[in-house]
Coordinates of C-alpha atoms and ligand atoms in Angstrom, one line a residue:
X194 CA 0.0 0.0 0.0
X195 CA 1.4 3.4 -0.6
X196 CA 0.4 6.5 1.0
X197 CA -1.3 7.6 -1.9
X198 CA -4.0 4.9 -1.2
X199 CA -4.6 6.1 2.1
X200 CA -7.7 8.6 2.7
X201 CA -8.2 8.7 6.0
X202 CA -5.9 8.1 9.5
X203 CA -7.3 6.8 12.3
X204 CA -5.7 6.6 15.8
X205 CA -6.4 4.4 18.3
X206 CA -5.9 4.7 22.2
X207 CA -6.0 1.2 23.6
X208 CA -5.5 2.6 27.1
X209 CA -5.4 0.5 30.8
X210 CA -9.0 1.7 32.0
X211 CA -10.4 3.9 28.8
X212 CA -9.9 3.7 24.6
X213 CA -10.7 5.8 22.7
X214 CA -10.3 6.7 18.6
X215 CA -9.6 9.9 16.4
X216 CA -9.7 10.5 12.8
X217 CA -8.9 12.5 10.0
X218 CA -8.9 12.7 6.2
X219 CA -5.7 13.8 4.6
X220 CA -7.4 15.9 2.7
X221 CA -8.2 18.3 5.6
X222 CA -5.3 17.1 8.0
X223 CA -6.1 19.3 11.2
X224 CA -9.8 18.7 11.2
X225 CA -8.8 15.7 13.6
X226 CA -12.5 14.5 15.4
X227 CA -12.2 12.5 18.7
X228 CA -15.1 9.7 18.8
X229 CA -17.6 10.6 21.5
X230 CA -20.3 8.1 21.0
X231 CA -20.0 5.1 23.4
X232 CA -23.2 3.3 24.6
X233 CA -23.1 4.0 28.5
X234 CA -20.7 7.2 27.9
X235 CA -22.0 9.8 25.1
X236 CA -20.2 12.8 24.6
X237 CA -16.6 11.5 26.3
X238 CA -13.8 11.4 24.4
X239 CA -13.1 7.4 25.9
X240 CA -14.9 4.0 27.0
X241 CA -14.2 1.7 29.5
X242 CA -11.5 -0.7 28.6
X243 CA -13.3 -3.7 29.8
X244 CA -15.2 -6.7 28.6
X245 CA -18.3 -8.9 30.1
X246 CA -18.0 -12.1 29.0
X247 CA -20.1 -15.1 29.4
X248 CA -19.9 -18.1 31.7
X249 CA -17.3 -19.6 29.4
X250 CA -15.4 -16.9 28.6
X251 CA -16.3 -17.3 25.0
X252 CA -19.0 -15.0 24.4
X253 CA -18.6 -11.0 24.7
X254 CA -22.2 -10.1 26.2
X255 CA -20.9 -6.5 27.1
X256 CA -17.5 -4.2 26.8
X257 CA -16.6 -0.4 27.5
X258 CA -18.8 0.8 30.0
X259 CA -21.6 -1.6 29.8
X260 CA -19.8 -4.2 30.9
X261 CA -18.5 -3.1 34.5
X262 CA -22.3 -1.0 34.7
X263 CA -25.3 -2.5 33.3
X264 CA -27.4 -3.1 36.1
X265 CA -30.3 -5.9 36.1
X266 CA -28.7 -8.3 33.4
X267 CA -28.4 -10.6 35.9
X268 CA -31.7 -12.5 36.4
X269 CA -32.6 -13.9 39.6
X270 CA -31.2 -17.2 40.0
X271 CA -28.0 -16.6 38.3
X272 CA -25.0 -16.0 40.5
X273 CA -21.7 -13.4 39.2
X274 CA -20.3 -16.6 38.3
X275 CA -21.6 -17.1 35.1
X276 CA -20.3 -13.9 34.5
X277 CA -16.8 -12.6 33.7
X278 CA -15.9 -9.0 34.0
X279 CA -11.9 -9.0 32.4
X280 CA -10.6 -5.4 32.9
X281 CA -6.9 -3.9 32.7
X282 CA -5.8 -7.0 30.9
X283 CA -3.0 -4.3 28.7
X284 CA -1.2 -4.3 31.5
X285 CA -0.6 -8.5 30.6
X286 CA 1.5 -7.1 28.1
X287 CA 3.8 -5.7 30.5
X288 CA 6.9 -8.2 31.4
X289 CA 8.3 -6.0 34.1
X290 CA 4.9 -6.1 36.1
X291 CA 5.1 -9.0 38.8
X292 CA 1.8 -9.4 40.0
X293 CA -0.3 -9.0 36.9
X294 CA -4.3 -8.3 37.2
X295 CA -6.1 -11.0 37.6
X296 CA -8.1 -13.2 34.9
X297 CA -10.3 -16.4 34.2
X298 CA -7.5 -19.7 34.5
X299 CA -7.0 -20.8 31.1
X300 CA -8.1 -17.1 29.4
X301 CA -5.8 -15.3 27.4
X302 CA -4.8 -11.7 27.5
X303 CA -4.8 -11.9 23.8
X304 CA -8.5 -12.9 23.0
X305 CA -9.6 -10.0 25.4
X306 CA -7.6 -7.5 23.1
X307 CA -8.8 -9.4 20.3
X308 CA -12.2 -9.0 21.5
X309 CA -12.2 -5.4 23.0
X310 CA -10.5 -4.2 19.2
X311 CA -13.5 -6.4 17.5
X312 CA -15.8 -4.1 19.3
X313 CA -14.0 -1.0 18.7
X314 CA -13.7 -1.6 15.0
X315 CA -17.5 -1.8 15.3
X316 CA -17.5 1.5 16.0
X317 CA -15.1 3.0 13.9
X318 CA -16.8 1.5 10.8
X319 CA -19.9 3.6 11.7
X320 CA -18.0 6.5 12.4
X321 CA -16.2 6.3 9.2
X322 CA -19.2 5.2 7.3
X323 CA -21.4 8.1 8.6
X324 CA -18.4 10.9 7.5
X325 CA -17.3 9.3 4.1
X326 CA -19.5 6.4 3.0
X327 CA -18.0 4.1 1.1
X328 CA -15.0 4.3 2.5
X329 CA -13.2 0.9 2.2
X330 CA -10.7 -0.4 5.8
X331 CA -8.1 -0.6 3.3
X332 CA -7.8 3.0 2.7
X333 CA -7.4 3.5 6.2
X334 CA -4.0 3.8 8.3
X335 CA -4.4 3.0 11.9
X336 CA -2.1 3.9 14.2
X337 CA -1.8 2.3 17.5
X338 CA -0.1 3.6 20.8
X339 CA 1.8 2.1 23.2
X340 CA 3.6 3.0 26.7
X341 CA 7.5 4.1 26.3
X342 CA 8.6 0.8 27.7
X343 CA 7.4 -1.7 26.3
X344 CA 9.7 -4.0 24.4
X345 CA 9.4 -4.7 20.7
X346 CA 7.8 -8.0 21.3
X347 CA 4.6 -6.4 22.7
X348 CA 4.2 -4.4 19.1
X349 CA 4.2 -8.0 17.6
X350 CA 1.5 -8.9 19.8
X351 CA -0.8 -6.3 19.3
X352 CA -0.2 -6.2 15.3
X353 CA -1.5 -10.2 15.7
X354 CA -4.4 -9.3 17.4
X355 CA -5.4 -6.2 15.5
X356 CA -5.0 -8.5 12.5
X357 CA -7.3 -11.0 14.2
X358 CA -9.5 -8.2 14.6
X359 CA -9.6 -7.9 10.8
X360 CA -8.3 -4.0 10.5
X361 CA -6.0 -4.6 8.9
X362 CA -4.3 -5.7 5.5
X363 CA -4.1 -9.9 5.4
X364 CA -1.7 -9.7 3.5
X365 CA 1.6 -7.3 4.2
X366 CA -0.6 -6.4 8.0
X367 CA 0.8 -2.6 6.4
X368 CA -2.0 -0.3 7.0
X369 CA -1.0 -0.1 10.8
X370 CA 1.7 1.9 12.8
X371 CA 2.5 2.2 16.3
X372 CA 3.8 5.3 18.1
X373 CA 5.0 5.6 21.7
X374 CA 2.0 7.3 24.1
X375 CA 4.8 10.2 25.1
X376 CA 5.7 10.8 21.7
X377 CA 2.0 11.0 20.8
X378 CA 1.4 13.2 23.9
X379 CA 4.2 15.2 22.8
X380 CA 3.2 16.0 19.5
X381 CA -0.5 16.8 21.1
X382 CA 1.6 19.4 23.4
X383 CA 3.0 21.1 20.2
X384 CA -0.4 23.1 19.9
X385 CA 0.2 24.6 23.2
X386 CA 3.7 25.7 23.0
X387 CA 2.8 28.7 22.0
X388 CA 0.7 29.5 24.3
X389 CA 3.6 29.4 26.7
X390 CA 6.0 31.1 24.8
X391 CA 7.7 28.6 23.9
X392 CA 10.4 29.2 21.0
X393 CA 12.4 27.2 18.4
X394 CA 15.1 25.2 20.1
X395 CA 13.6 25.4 23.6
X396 CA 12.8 22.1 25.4
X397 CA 10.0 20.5 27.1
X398 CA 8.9 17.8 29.2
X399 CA 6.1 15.9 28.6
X400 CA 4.5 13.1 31.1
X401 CA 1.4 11.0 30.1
X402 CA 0.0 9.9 33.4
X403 CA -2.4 7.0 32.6
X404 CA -4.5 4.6 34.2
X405 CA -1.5 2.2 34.3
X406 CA 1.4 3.9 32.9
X407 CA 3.3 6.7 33.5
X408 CA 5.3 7.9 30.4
X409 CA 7.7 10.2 29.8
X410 CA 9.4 12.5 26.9
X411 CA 12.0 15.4 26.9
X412 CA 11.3 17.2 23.3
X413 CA 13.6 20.4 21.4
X414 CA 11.2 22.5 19.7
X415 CA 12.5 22.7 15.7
X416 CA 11.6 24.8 13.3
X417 CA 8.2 24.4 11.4
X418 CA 6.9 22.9 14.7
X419 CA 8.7 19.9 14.3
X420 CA 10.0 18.0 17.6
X421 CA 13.4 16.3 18.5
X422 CA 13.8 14.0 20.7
X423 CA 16.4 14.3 23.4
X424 CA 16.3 12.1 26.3
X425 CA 15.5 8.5 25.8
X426 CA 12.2 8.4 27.0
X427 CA 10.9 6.7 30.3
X428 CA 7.8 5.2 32.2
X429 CA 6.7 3.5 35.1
X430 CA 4.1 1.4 36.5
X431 CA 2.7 4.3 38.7
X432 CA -0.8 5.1 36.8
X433 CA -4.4 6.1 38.9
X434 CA -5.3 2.2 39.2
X435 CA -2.4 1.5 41.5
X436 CA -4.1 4.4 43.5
X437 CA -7.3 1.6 43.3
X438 CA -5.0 -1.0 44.4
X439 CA -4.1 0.6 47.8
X440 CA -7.7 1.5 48.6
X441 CA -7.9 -2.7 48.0
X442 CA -4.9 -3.4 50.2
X443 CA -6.7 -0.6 52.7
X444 CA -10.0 -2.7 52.8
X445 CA -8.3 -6.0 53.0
X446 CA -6.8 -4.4 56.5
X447 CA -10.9 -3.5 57.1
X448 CA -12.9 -6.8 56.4
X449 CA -10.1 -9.4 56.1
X450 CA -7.4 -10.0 53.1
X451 CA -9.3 -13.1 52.8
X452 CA -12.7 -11.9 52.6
X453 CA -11.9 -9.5 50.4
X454 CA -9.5 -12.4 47.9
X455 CA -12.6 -14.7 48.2
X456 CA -15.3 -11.6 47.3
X457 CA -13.2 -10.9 44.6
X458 CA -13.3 -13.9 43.2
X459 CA -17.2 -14.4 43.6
X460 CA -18.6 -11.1 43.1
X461 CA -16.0 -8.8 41.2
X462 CA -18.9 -7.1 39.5
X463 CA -19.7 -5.3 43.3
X464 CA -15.6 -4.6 43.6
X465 CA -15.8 -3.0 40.2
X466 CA -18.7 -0.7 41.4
X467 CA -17.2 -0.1 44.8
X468 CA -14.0 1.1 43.1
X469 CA -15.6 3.4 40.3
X470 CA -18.9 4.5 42.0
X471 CA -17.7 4.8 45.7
X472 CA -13.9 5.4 45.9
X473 CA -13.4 7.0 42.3
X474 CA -16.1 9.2 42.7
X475 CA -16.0 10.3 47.0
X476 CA -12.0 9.9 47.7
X477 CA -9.8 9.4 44.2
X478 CA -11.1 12.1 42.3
X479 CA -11.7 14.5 44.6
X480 CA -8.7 14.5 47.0
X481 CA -6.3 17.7 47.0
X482 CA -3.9 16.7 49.7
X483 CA -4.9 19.7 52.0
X484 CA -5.0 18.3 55.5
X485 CA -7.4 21.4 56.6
X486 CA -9.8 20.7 53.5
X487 CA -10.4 17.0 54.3
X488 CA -13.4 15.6 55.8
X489 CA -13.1 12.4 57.0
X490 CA -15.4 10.0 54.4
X491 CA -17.2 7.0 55.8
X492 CA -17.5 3.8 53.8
X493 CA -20.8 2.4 54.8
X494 CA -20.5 -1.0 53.4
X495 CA -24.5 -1.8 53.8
X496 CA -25.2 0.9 51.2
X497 CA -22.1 0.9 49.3
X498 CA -21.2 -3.1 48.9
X499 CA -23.4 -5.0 51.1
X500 CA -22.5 -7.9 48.9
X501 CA -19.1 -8.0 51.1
X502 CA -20.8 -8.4 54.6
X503 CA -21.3 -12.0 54.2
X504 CA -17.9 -13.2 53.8
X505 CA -16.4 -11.3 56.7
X506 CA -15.7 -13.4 60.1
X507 CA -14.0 -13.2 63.1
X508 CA -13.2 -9.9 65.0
X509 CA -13.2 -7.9 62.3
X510 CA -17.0 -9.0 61.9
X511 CA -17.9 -7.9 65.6
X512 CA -16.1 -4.9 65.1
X513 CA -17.5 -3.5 62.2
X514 CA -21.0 -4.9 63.2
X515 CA -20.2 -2.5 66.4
X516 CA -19.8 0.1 64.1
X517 CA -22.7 -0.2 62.3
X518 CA -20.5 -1.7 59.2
X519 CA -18.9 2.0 58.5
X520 CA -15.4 2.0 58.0
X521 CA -14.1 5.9 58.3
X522 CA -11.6 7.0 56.0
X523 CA -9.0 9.6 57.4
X524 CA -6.8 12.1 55.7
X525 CA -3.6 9.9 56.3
X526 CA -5.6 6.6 54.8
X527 CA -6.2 8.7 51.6
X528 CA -2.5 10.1 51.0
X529 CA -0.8 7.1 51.9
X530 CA -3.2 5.1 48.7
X531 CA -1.3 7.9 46.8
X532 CA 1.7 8.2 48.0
X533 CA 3.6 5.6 46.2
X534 CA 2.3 6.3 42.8
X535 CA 3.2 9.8 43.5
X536 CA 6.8 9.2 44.7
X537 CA 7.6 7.2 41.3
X538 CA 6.1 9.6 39.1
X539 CA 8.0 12.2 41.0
X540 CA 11.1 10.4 40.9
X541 CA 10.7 9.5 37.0
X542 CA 10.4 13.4 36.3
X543 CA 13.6 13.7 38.7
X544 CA 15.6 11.1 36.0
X545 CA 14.4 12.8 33.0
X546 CA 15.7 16.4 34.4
X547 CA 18.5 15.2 35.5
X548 CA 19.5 13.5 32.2
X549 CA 19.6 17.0 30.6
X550 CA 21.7 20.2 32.0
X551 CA 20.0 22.7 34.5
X552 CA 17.1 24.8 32.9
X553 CA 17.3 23.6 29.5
X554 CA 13.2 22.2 29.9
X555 CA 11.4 25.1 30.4
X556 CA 8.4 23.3 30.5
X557 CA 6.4 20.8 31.9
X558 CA 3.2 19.6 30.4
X559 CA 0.9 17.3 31.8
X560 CA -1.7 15.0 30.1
X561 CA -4.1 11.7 30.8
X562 CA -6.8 11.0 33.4
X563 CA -4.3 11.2 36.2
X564 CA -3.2 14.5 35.4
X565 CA -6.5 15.6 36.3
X566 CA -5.9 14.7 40.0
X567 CA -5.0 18.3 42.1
X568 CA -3.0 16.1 44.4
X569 CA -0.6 15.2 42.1
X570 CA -1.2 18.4 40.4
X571 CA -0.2 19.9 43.9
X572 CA 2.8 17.6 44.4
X573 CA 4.5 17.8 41.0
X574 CA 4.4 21.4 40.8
X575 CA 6.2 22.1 45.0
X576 CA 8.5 19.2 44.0
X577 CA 9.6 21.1 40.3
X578 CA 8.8 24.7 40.3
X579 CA 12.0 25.7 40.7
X580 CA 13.4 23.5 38.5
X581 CA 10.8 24.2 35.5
X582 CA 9.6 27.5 34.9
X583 CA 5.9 26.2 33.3
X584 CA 4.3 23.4 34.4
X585 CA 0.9 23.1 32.6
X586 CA -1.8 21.0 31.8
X587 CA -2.9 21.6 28.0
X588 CA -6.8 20.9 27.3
X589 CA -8.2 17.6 26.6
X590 CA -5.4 16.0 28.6
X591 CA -7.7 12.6 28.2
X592 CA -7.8 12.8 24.6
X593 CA -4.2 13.8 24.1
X594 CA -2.9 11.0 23.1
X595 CA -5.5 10.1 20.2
X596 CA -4.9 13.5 18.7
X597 CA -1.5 13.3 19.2
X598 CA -1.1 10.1 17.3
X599 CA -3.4 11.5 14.3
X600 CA -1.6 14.4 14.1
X601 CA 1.4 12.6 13.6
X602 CA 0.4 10.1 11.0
X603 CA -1.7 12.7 8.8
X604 CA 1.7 14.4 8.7
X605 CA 3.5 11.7 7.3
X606 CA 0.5 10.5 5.0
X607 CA 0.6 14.6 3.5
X608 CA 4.6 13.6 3.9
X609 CA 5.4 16.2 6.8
X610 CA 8.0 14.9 8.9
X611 CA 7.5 16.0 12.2
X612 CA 9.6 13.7 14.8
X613 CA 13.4 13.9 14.1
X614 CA 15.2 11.9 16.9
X615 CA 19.2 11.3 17.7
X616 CA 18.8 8.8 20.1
X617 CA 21.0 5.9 19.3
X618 CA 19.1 3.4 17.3
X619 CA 20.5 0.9 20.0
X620 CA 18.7 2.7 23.0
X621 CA 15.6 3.6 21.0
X622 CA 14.5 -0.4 21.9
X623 CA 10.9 0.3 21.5
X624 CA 10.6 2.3 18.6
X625 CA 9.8 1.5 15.2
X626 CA 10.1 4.1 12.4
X627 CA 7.1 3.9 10.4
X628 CA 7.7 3.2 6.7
X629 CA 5.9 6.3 5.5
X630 CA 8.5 8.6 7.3
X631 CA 11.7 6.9 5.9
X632 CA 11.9 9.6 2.5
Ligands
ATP856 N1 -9.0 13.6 39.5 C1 -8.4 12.4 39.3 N2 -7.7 11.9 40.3 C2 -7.1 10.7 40.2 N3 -7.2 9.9 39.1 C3 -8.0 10.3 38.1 C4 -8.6 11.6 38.1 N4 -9.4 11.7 37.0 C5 -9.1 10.6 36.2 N5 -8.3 9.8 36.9 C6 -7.9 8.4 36.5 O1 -7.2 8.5 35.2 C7 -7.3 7.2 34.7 C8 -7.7 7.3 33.2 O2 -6.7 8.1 32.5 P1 -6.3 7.7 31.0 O3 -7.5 7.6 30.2 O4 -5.3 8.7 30.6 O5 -5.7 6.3 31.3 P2 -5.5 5.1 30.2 O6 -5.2 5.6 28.9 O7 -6.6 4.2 30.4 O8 -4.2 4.3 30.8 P3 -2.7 4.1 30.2 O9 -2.4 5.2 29.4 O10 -1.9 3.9 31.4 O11 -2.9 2.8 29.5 C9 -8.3 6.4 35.5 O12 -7.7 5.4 36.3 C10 -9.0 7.4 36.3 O13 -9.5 7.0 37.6
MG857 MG1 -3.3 6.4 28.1

């Protein structure tokens, strides 16, 4: 396929808790439109990354938000068990994580990407049919984004299942690129350096801070507003979920790690709407990290996951029955499930200014869900201030990295080269140049 062939790009987030797509036609390259129709979440930019399957984990019955929400599929008689709710299953692509999210025995990551990009290509074939009927898959480049660190084998992976999917081409699998989600977030960042004054050769940081990643990228500002890379870029395990996780490791402390293991198991559904309708929405999102702000939140678990009660024993049973099954949650509880995502992002940023000399990045900009959070917010700007003189967050920080990737393949489909990098080929483990760039 050449590029000549191509009529539209379209860019595809597979994130850790949301996805999301953009698009655009080369023939008007900056009109780039984010997809907000999702059954469950109109007008958002993303859906849930997450799947419902059936009792045999064969069957999608649900995904996006659907599947961790849809209230009253279950008919009486039927137990959560004949249900499957797979969520964060990206994070299986990860070899560095230890203890990965957990899944069916016997299922495989790769059919719930399979699956989840089956569904998504649902949508982007109406989306794409609506604006330019007609409009065949094979004159369409995807591009598809993945965290700084993954290793090559990952990209591998996800071509496989995107093929399985059927996007793309059976026989040279050519209609698809990948691009790194800092250097996507990067390019997204270009529309706002002017905003900051930002001028050719100046620098800037940008960090992507996902639902499971945290990635990293220190860019020069060229000419034409064209970017070059100059610190190999970096990422960590430190995304909003492992915020989820402490709450966990905070309740199994509450009701017992073994009530809480064996609730899991049985009745994830409940977890999933504890997590996302209770702690997302009272203590995650809102928390600012002002001691003299907080009010201490109570958990009442009849209301908010009754379902639990019944598997907790022992003393922890009579005490909680004492209290009327409220557990309160204090100022300290809060920051310390924060704390030691915090300290890694913090200490990635650290490496990445420290990798170039004193005051070259002028500026920091922040993008994804987590950026959104004003206790990071809070932290990142007392711990660099005085190292960075801006430190922003640009608009859309969720969508960033769709428009970001766009951006960057329309360029090279109209033959723009935007990226230019120096990085060693050797240290550059994770990036493949796409084919369209290399004239
Ligand atoms: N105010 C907030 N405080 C803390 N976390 C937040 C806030 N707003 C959103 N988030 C979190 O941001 C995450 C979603 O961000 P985003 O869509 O950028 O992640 P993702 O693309 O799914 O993950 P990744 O890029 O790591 O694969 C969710 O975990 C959500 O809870
Ligand atoms: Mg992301």
């Amino acid at each position: 396929m050449t590029s000549t062939d191509i009529r539209v790009v379209v860019a595809i987030d597979f994130g850790t808790t949301y996805s999301g797509f953009a698009y655009a036609n080369k023939i008007n390259p900056e009109e780039i439109e984010t997809n907000t129709r999702w059954s469950g979440r109109e007008g958002l930019p993303k859906t849930n990354t997450a799947l419902l399957y059936d009792a045999n984990c064969d069957q999608v019955l649900r995904w996006g938000e659907l599947a961790l929400f849809q209230e009253q599929r279950r008919k009486k008689n039927q137990d959560a068990e004949q249900f499957h709710i797979i969520e964060r299953f990206k994070l299986h692509l990860d070899n560095k994580m230890k203890q990965k999210p957990q899944l069916p025995i016997m299922f495989d990551y790769k059919k719930a990407i399979t699956d989840y990009l089956i569904k998504m290509k649902g949508v982007i074939e109406e989306s794409l049919e609506r604006r330019w009927p007609g409009l065949s898959l094979k004159q369409v480049l995807f591009v598809l984004s993945v965290p700084a660190e993954w290793l090559p084998y990952t990209r591998a992976v996800l071509r496989e299942c995107v093929f399985r999917a059927g996007f793309i081409d059976e026989d040279t699998h050519s209609n698809l690129e990948f691009i790194t989600e800092p250097e996507a977030a990067a390019i997204h960042c270009l529309s706002v350096c002017n905003e900051h004054d930002l001028e050719e050769n100046d620098t800037f940081l940008v960090v992507d801070c996902g639902g499971g990643t945290v990635d990293l990228t220190v860019r020069t500002l060229l000419a034409g507003n064209k970017l070059r890379e100059v610190t190999v870029r970096s990422g960590g395990l430190c995304g909003s979920t492992f915020v989820d996780d402490e709450f966990l490791k905070f309740l199994g402390r509450k009701v017992g790690i073994k009530a809480l293991g064996a609730f899991k198991e049985q009745a994830y559904e409940d977890l999933q709407k504890l997590i996302h309708r209770f702690f997302c929405r009272y203590v995650k999102l809102p928390f600012t990290g002002y001691e003299d702000e907080f009010e201490p939140i109570e958990l009442d678990l009849e209301t908010n996951c009754s379902a639990l009660i019944p598997y907790i024993s022992g003393e922890l049973k009579d005490k909680l029955e004492e209290e009327d099954w409220i557990i309160d949650i204090e100022y300290d509880d809060v920051k310390n499930m924060f704390d030691p995502a915090i300290q890694t992002i913090i200490r990635l940023i650290d490496a990445q200014l420290n990798s170039v000399p004193p005051n070259k990045v002028k500026a920091m900009f922040l993008v994804g869900g987590f950026s959104e959070s004003p206790y990071l917010t809070r932290r990142i700007k007392e711990s660099f201030e005085d190292r960075v003189q801006t430190i922003a967050f640009p608009r859309n920080p969720i969508a960033a990295i769709v428009k970001g990737s766009n951006y960057y393949l329309i360029k090279i489909v109209i033959n723009v080269k935007i990226i230019y990098s120096y990085i060693p080929l050797l240290f550059r483990c994770c990036f493949i140049w796409p084919k369209h760039a290399s004239n």
